[in-house]
PDB file of C-alpha atoms in Angstrom:
ATOM      1  CA  MET S  59      -5.251  -7.802   6.631  1.00  0.00           C
ATOM      2  CA  GLY S  60      -6.471  -6.997   9.947  1.00  0.00           C
ATOM      3  CA  THR S  61      -4.433  -5.596  13.120  1.00  0.00           C
ATOM      4  CA  LEU S  62      -1.135  -6.705  12.969  1.00  0.00           C
ATOM      5  CA  PRO S  63       1.549  -7.114  15.625  1.00  0.00           C
ATOM      6  CA  SER S  64       4.387  -4.464  16.167  1.00  0.00           C
ATOM      7  CA  GLY S  65       7.571  -5.650  14.464  1.00  0.00           C
ATOM      8  CA  THR S  66       5.780  -6.991  11.465  1.00  0.00           C
ATOM      9  CA  ILE S  67       7.562  -6.418   8.413  1.00  0.00           C
ATOM     10  CA  SER S  68       5.660  -4.705   5.359  1.00  0.00           C
ATOM     11  CA  VAL S  69       6.932  -4.814   1.895  1.00  0.00           C
ATOM     12  CA  MET S  70       5.231  -1.990  -0.194  1.00  0.00           C
ATOM     13  CA  PHE S  71       5.466  -2.573  -3.895  1.00  0.00           C
ATOM     14  CA  ILE S  72       3.997   0.051  -6.111  1.00  0.00           C
ATOM     15  CA  ALA S  73       4.062  -0.500  -9.778  1.00  0.00           C
ATOM     16  CA  GLN S  74       2.911   0.958 -12.949  1.00  0.00           C
ATOM     17  CA  ARG S  75       1.821  -1.865 -15.389  1.00  0.00           C
ATOM     18  CA  SER S  76       2.850  -1.752 -19.358  1.00  0.00           C
ATOM     19  CA  GLU S  77      -0.051  -2.566 -21.583  1.00  0.00           C
ATOM     20  CA  LYS S  78       1.872  -5.724 -22.549  1.00  0.00           C
ATOM     21  CA  ASP S  79       1.397  -9.447 -22.084  1.00  0.00           C
ATOM     22  CA  ASP S  80      -1.876  -9.338 -19.679  1.00  0.00           C
ATOM     23  CA  ASP S  81      -2.052 -13.342 -19.932  1.00  0.00           C
ATOM     24  CA  GLY S  82       1.600 -13.666 -19.094  1.00  0.00           C
ATOM     25  CA  TYR S  83       1.221 -11.310 -16.233  1.00  0.00           C
ATOM     26  CA  ALA S  84      -1.778 -12.820 -14.747  1.00  0.00           C
ATOM     27  CA  ARG S  85      -0.400 -16.157 -14.943  1.00  0.00           C
ATOM     28  CA  ALA S  86       2.962 -14.872 -13.120  1.00  0.00           C
ATOM     29  CA  ALA S  87       0.881 -13.097 -10.408  1.00  0.00           C
ATOM     30  CA  ALA S  88      -1.029 -15.957  -9.555  1.00  0.00           C
ATOM     31  CA  ALA S  89       1.979 -18.278  -9.308  1.00  0.00           C
ATOM     32  CA  MET S  90       3.896 -15.906  -7.130  1.00  0.00           C
ATOM     33  CA  GLY S  91       0.913 -15.614  -5.056  1.00  0.00           C
ATOM     34  CA  ASP S  92       0.707 -19.107  -4.352  1.00  0.00           C
ATOM     35  CA  LEU S  93       4.355 -19.462  -3.955  1.00  0.00           C
ATOM     36  CA  SER S  94       4.897 -16.594  -1.326  1.00  0.00           C
ATOM     37  CA  ALA S  95       2.134 -17.753   0.706  1.00  0.00           C
ATOM     38  CA  CYS S  96       4.124 -20.990   1.278  1.00  0.00           C
ATOM     39  CA  GLN S  97       7.421 -19.266   2.467  1.00  0.00           C
ATOM     40  CA  PRO S  98       8.450 -19.073   5.902  1.00  0.00           C
ATOM     41  CA  GLY S  99       7.345 -16.120   7.782  1.00  0.00           C
ATOM     42  CA  TYR S 100       4.653 -15.323   5.291  1.00  0.00           C
ATOM     43  CA  ILE S 101       1.399 -13.352   7.031  1.00  0.00           C
ATOM     44  CA  GLY S 102      -0.466 -12.083   4.117  1.00  0.00           C
ATOM     45  CA  ILE S 103      -1.068  -9.703   1.402  1.00  0.00           C
ATOM     46  CA  ASP S 104      -3.261  -6.823   0.398  1.00  0.00           C
ATOM     47  CA  SER S 105      -3.519  -5.802  -3.670  1.00  0.00           C
ATOM     48  CA  VAL S 106      -5.283  -3.411  -5.518  1.00  0.00           C
ATOM     49  CA  ARG S 107      -4.889  -2.497  -9.208  1.00  0.00           C
ATOM     50  CA  GLY S 108      -6.560   0.646 -10.475  1.00  0.00           C
ATOM     51  CA  HIS S 109      -7.968   0.910 -14.131  1.00  0.00           C
ATOM     52  CA  ASP S 110      -5.066   3.157 -15.365  1.00  0.00           C
ATOM     53  CA  GLY S 111      -2.577   0.138 -14.324  1.00  0.00           C
ATOM     54  CA  LEU S 112      -1.200   1.604 -11.271  1.00  0.00           C
ATOM     55  CA  GLY S 113      -0.932  -1.292  -8.630  1.00  0.00           C
ATOM     56  CA  ILE S 114      -0.131  -1.420  -4.865  1.00  0.00           C
ATOM     57  CA  THR S 115       0.661  -4.726  -3.252  1.00  0.00           C
ATOM     58  CA  ILE S 116       1.687  -5.025   0.414  1.00  0.00           C
ATOM     59  CA  SER S 117       3.039  -8.265   1.726  1.00  0.00           C
ATOM     60  CA  TYR S 118       3.469  -8.686   5.436  1.00  0.00           C
ATOM     61  CA  TRP S 119       6.142 -11.000   6.865  1.00  0.00           C
ATOM     62  CA  ALA S 120       7.366 -12.372  10.377  1.00  0.00           C
ATOM     63  CA  SER S 121      10.823 -10.951  10.185  1.00  0.00           C
ATOM     64  CA  GLU S 122      13.195  -9.147   8.156  1.00  0.00           C
ATOM     65  CA  ALA S 123      14.952 -12.171   7.400  1.00  0.00           C
ATOM     66  CA  ASP S 124      11.842 -13.828   6.130  1.00  0.00           C
ATOM     67  CA  ALA S 125      11.205 -10.918   3.623  1.00  0.00           C
ATOM     68  CA  LYS S 126      14.796 -10.925   2.593  1.00  0.00           C
ATOM     69  CA  ALA S 127      14.516 -14.633   1.861  1.00  0.00           C
ATOM     70  CA  TRP S 128      11.080 -14.165  -0.159  1.00  0.00           C
ATOM     71  CA  ARG S 129      13.209 -11.565  -2.201  1.00  0.00           C
ATOM     72  CA  ASP S 130      16.194 -13.965  -2.654  1.00  0.00           C
ATOM     73  CA  HIS S 131      13.847 -16.931  -3.806  1.00  0.00           C
ATOM     74  CA  PRO S 132      15.222 -18.194  -7.277  1.00  0.00           C
ATOM     75  CA  GLU S 133      11.873 -17.996  -8.872  1.00  0.00           C
ATOM     76  CA  HIS S 134      11.158 -14.774  -7.449  1.00  0.00           C
ATOM     77  CA  ILE S 135      14.269 -13.304  -9.055  1.00  0.00           C
ATOM     78  CA  ALA S 136      13.549 -14.754 -12.447  1.00  0.00           C
ATOM     79  CA  ILE S 137       9.842 -13.276 -12.414  1.00  0.00           C
ATOM     80  CA  ARG S 138      11.143  -9.860 -11.264  1.00  0.00           C
ATOM     81  CA  GLU S 139      13.489  -9.799 -14.265  1.00  0.00           C
ATOM     82  CA  ALA S 140      10.478 -10.586 -16.440  1.00  0.00           C
ATOM     83  CA  GLY S 141       8.640  -7.942 -14.991  1.00  0.00           C
ATOM     84  CA  ARG S 142      11.252  -5.327 -15.685  1.00  0.00           C
ATOM     85  CA  ASP S 143      11.409  -6.626 -19.162  1.00  0.00           C
ATOM     86  CA  ARG S 144       7.851  -6.958 -20.196  1.00  0.00           C
ATOM     87  CA  TRP S 145       5.109  -5.958 -17.324  1.00  0.00           C
ATOM     88  CA  TYR S 146       6.179  -2.906 -15.515  1.00  0.00           C
ATOM     89  CA  THR S 147       7.094   0.565 -16.896  1.00  0.00           C
ATOM     90  CA  SER S 148       8.168   1.656 -13.214  1.00  0.00           C
ATOM     91  CA  TYR S 149       8.069   0.755  -9.681  1.00  0.00           C
ATOM     92  CA  SER S 150       8.637   1.682  -6.298  1.00  0.00           C
ATOM     93  CA  LEU S 151       9.503  -0.816  -3.282  1.00  0.00           C
ATOM     94  CA  HIS S 152       9.826   0.026   0.507  1.00  0.00           C
ATOM     95  CA  VAL S 153      10.498  -2.363   3.257  1.00  0.00           C
ATOM     96  CA  ALA S 154       9.098  -0.943   6.515  1.00  0.00           C
ATOM     97  CA  MET S 155       8.634  -2.184  10.261  1.00  0.00           C
ATOM     98  CA  ILE S 156       5.139  -1.920  11.635  1.00  0.00           C
ATOM     99  CA  THR S 157       4.827   0.168  14.871  1.00  0.00           C
ATOM    100  CA  ARG S 158       1.205   0.568  15.055  1.00  0.00           C
ATOM    101  CA  SER S 159      -1.857  -1.118  13.637  1.00  0.00           C
ATOM    102  CA  TYR S 160      -5.739  -1.002  13.886  1.00  0.00           C
ATOM    103  CA  ASP S 161      -8.577  -2.552  12.152  1.00  0.00           C
ATOM    104  CA  TRP S 162     -12.467  -1.802  11.933  1.00  0.00           C
ATOM    105  CA  GLN S 163     -15.491  -3.199  10.408  1.00  0.00           C
ATOM    106  CA  LYS S 164     -19.066  -1.827  10.075  1.00  0.00           C
ATOM    107  CA  THR S 165     -21.152  -3.712  12.550  1.00  0.00           C
TER     108      THR S 165
ATOM    109  CA  MET D 277       7.120   8.087  -4.725  1.00  0.00           C
ATOM    110  CA  GLY D 278      10.613   7.267  -5.467  1.00  0.00           C
ATOM    111  CA  THR D 279      13.201   6.030  -3.316  1.00  0.00           C
ATOM    112  CA  LEU D 280      12.783   7.111   0.406  1.00  0.00           C
ATOM    113  CA  PRO D 281      15.131   7.842   3.196  1.00  0.00           C
ATOM    114  CA  SER D 282      15.115   5.338   5.945  1.00  0.00           C
ATOM    115  CA  GLY D 283      13.318   6.400   8.959  1.00  0.00           C
ATOM    116  CA  THR D 284      10.367   7.685   6.600  1.00  0.00           C
ATOM    117  CA  ILE D 285       7.094   6.893   8.224  1.00  0.00           C
ATOM    118  CA  SER D 286       4.596   5.177   5.770  1.00  0.00           C
ATOM    119  CA  VAL D 287       1.073   5.103   6.900  1.00  0.00           C
ATOM    120  CA  MET D 288      -0.878   2.311   4.966  1.00  0.00           C
ATOM    121  CA  PHE D 289      -4.734   2.576   4.952  1.00  0.00           C
ATOM    122  CA  ILE D 290      -6.365  -0.375   3.177  1.00  0.00           C
ATOM    123  CA  ALA D 291     -10.165   0.306   2.899  1.00  0.00           C
ATOM    124  CA  GLN D 292     -13.355  -1.181   1.486  1.00  0.00           C
ATOM    125  CA  ARG D 293     -15.890   1.613   0.098  1.00  0.00           C
ATOM    126  CA  SER D 294     -19.402   1.052   0.762  1.00  0.00           C
ATOM    127  CA  GLU D 295     -21.641   1.733  -2.516  1.00  0.00           C
ATOM    128  CA  LYS D 296     -23.107   4.919  -0.774  1.00  0.00           C
ATOM    129  CA  ASP D 297     -22.386   8.431  -1.525  1.00  0.00           C
ATOM    130  CA  ASP D 298     -19.733   8.565  -4.430  1.00  0.00           C
ATOM    131  CA  ASP D 299     -20.040  12.196  -4.902  1.00  0.00           C
ATOM    132  CA  GLY D 300     -19.344  13.000  -1.159  1.00  0.00           C
ATOM    133  CA  TYR D 301     -16.778  10.698  -1.122  1.00  0.00           C
ATOM    134  CA  ALA D 302     -14.721  12.118  -4.234  1.00  0.00           C
ATOM    135  CA  ARG D 303     -15.014  15.919  -2.500  1.00  0.00           C
ATOM    136  CA  ALA D 304     -13.950  14.700   0.752  1.00  0.00           C
ATOM    137  CA  ALA D 305     -10.995  12.407  -0.752  1.00  0.00           C
ATOM    138  CA  ALA D 306      -9.674  15.482  -2.838  1.00  0.00           C
ATOM    139  CA  ALA D 307     -10.014  17.825   0.215  1.00  0.00           C
ATOM    140  CA  MET D 308      -8.072  15.447   2.284  1.00  0.00           C
ATOM    141  CA  GLY D 309      -5.542  15.010  -0.349  1.00  0.00           C
ATOM    142  CA  ASP D 310      -5.165  18.989  -0.627  1.00  0.00           C
ATOM    143  CA  LEU D 311      -5.079  19.097   3.458  1.00  0.00           C
ATOM    144  CA  SER D 312      -2.663  16.536   4.022  1.00  0.00           C
ATOM    145  CA  ALA D 313      -0.260  17.986   1.426  1.00  0.00           C
ATOM    146  CA  CYS D 314       0.078  21.100   3.416  1.00  0.00           C
ATOM    147  CA  GLN D 315       0.807  19.522   6.666  1.00  0.00           C
ATOM    148  CA  PRO D 316       4.343  19.605   8.414  1.00  0.00           C
ATOM    149  CA  GLY D 317       6.443  16.648   7.487  1.00  0.00           C
ATOM    150  CA  TYR D 318       4.281  15.387   4.285  1.00  0.00           C
ATOM    151  CA  ILE D 319       6.137  13.640   1.861  1.00  0.00           C
ATOM    152  CA  GLY D 320       3.603  12.266  -0.673  1.00  0.00           C
ATOM    153  CA  ILE D 321       1.086   9.668  -1.206  1.00  0.00           C
ATOM    154  CA  ASP D 322       0.559   6.886  -3.342  1.00  0.00           C
ATOM    155  CA  SER D 323      -3.275   5.785  -3.829  1.00  0.00           C
ATOM    156  CA  VAL D 324      -5.061   3.064  -5.972  1.00  0.00           C
ATOM    157  CA  ARG D 325      -8.649   1.982  -5.959  1.00  0.00           C
ATOM    158  CA  GLY D 326      -9.867  -1.389  -7.734  1.00  0.00           C
ATOM    159  CA  HIS D 327     -13.056  -2.070  -9.388  1.00  0.00           C
ATOM    160  CA  ASP D 328     -14.483  -3.838  -6.207  1.00  0.00           C
ATOM    161  CA  GLY D 329     -14.149  -0.876  -4.394  1.00  0.00           C
ATOM    162  CA  LEU D 330     -10.907  -1.847  -2.281  1.00  0.00           C
ATOM    163  CA  GLY D 331      -8.446   0.864  -2.101  1.00  0.00           C
ATOM    164  CA  ILE D 332      -4.934   1.022  -0.655  1.00  0.00           C
ATOM    165  CA  THR D 333      -3.487   4.519   0.188  1.00  0.00           C
ATOM    166  CA  ILE D 334       0.000   5.122   1.523  1.00  0.00           C
ATOM    167  CA  SER D 335       1.018   8.524   2.750  1.00  0.00           C
ATOM    168  CA  TYR D 336       4.469   9.011   3.573  1.00  0.00           C
ATOM    169  CA  TRP D 337       5.752  11.576   6.515  1.00  0.00           C
ATOM    170  CA  ALA D 338       9.194  12.660   7.859  1.00  0.00           C
ATOM    171  CA  SER D 339       8.522  11.674  11.287  1.00  0.00           C
ATOM    172  CA  GLU D 340       6.090   9.837  13.578  1.00  0.00           C
ATOM    173  CA  ALA D 341       5.224  13.297  15.076  1.00  0.00           C
ATOM    174  CA  ASP D 342       4.144  14.405  11.984  1.00  0.00           C
ATOM    175  CA  ALA D 343       1.988  11.411  10.967  1.00  0.00           C
ATOM    176  CA  LYS D 344       0.202  11.790  14.312  1.00  0.00           C
ATOM    177  CA  ALA D 345      -0.339  15.283  13.989  1.00  0.00           C
ATOM    178  CA  TRP D 346      -2.154  14.623  10.872  1.00  0.00           C
ATOM    179  CA  ARG D 347      -4.080  11.774  12.709  1.00  0.00           C
ATOM    180  CA  ASP D 348      -5.263  14.369  15.194  1.00  0.00           C
ATOM    181  CA  HIS D 349      -6.086  17.163  12.902  1.00  0.00           C
ATOM    182  CA  PRO D 350      -9.655  18.341  13.620  1.00  0.00           C
ATOM    183  CA  GLU D 351     -10.898  18.345  10.015  1.00  0.00           C
ATOM    184  CA  HIS D 352      -9.227  14.850   9.410  1.00  0.00           C
ATOM    185  CA  ILE D 353     -10.962  13.487  12.401  1.00  0.00           C
ATOM    186  CA  ALA D 354     -14.384  14.956  11.331  1.00  0.00           C
ATOM    187  CA  ILE D 355     -13.840  13.133   7.824  1.00  0.00           C
ATOM    188  CA  ARG D 356     -12.707   9.948   9.428  1.00  0.00           C
ATOM    189  CA  GLU D 357     -16.284   9.807  11.287  1.00  0.00           C
ATOM    190  CA  ALA D 358     -18.054  10.489   8.041  1.00  0.00           C
ATOM    191  CA  GLY D 359     -15.847   7.485   6.557  1.00  0.00           C
ATOM    192  CA  ARG D 360     -17.035   5.231   9.381  1.00  0.00           C
ATOM    193  CA  ASP D 361     -20.746   6.379   8.715  1.00  0.00           C
ATOM    194  CA  ARG D 362     -20.841   6.325   5.323  1.00  0.00           C
ATOM    195  CA  TRP D 363     -18.160   5.540   2.984  1.00  0.00           C
ATOM    196  CA  TYR D 364     -16.270   2.244   4.456  1.00  0.00           C
ATOM    197  CA  THR D 365     -17.408  -0.867   5.213  1.00  0.00           C
ATOM    198  CA  SER D 366     -14.081  -2.063   6.763  1.00  0.00           C
ATOM    199  CA  TYR D 367     -10.498  -0.776   6.898  1.00  0.00           C
ATOM    200  CA  SER D 368      -7.011  -1.592   8.150  1.00  0.00           C
ATOM    201  CA  LEU D 369      -4.273   1.056   8.898  1.00  0.00           C
ATOM    202  CA  HIS D 370      -0.631   0.106   9.601  1.00  0.00           C
ATOM    203  CA  VAL D 371       1.934   2.714  10.302  1.00  0.00           C
ATOM    204  CA  ALA D 372       5.491   1.646   9.688  1.00  0.00           C
ATOM    205  CA  MET D 373       8.937   3.111   9.502  1.00  0.00           C
ATOM    206  CA  ILE D 374      10.671   2.481   6.068  1.00  0.00           C
ATOM    207  CA  THR D 375      14.105   0.612   6.456  1.00  0.00           C
ATOM    208  CA  ARG D 376      14.912  -0.388   2.913  1.00  0.00           C
ATOM    209  CA  SER D 377      13.258   1.836  -0.433  1.00  0.00           C
ATOM    210  CA  TYR D 378      14.292   1.443  -4.132  1.00  0.00           C
ATOM    211  CA  ASP D 379      12.851   2.550  -7.482  1.00  0.00           C
ATOM    212  CA  TRP D 380      13.103   1.450 -10.949  1.00  0.00           C
ATOM    213  CA  GLN D 381      12.207   3.041 -14.292  1.00  0.00           C
ATOM    214  CA  LYS D 382      12.237   1.543 -17.542  1.00  0.00           C
ATOM    215  CA  THR D 383      14.824   3.242 -19.682  1.00  0.00           C
TER     216      THR D 383
END
């Protein structure tokens, strides 16, 4: 994402993948990506996974209510339970309101 | 990082590496990691780079003043200029105040 307006909500999800069920995880991640992008207030996402299985995904939302509505989406809840059961060994999640934002591109 | 207190400042840095100067970049990244960890208000860092060169680093600070002091540290400023010159093709940076935070570990 480029520069974001102040007040944008960022949801930082930092998660260590287990070594289990790569195919199921990939399908679920793609489905959740598509579904989240259709939710009210969705702005965008940045996501990276390293070779050691640690991943950071940041999703951006227009309001706290939009972020909470996605947290409480029934399909998202079901996937979260599968994540704790099979796909992750640990994670942290931080919700934060953006106060400053910049972007830069090489010209 | 595990669960963080409300009011913690997160600095999200999402950057695309160029394919230049891996050694110089690695040295600078290690030096900045060490130096940032000694700054007042430093809480911790999460950092991941994917195989395509996209990276996300989130640093956590006790206050906005601490995050700004690190932004304005002379060695950090010099490294940032080298980053724009050689190491990155684009980046975004978002500063945000954490309002909710959780962590989970498989038992």
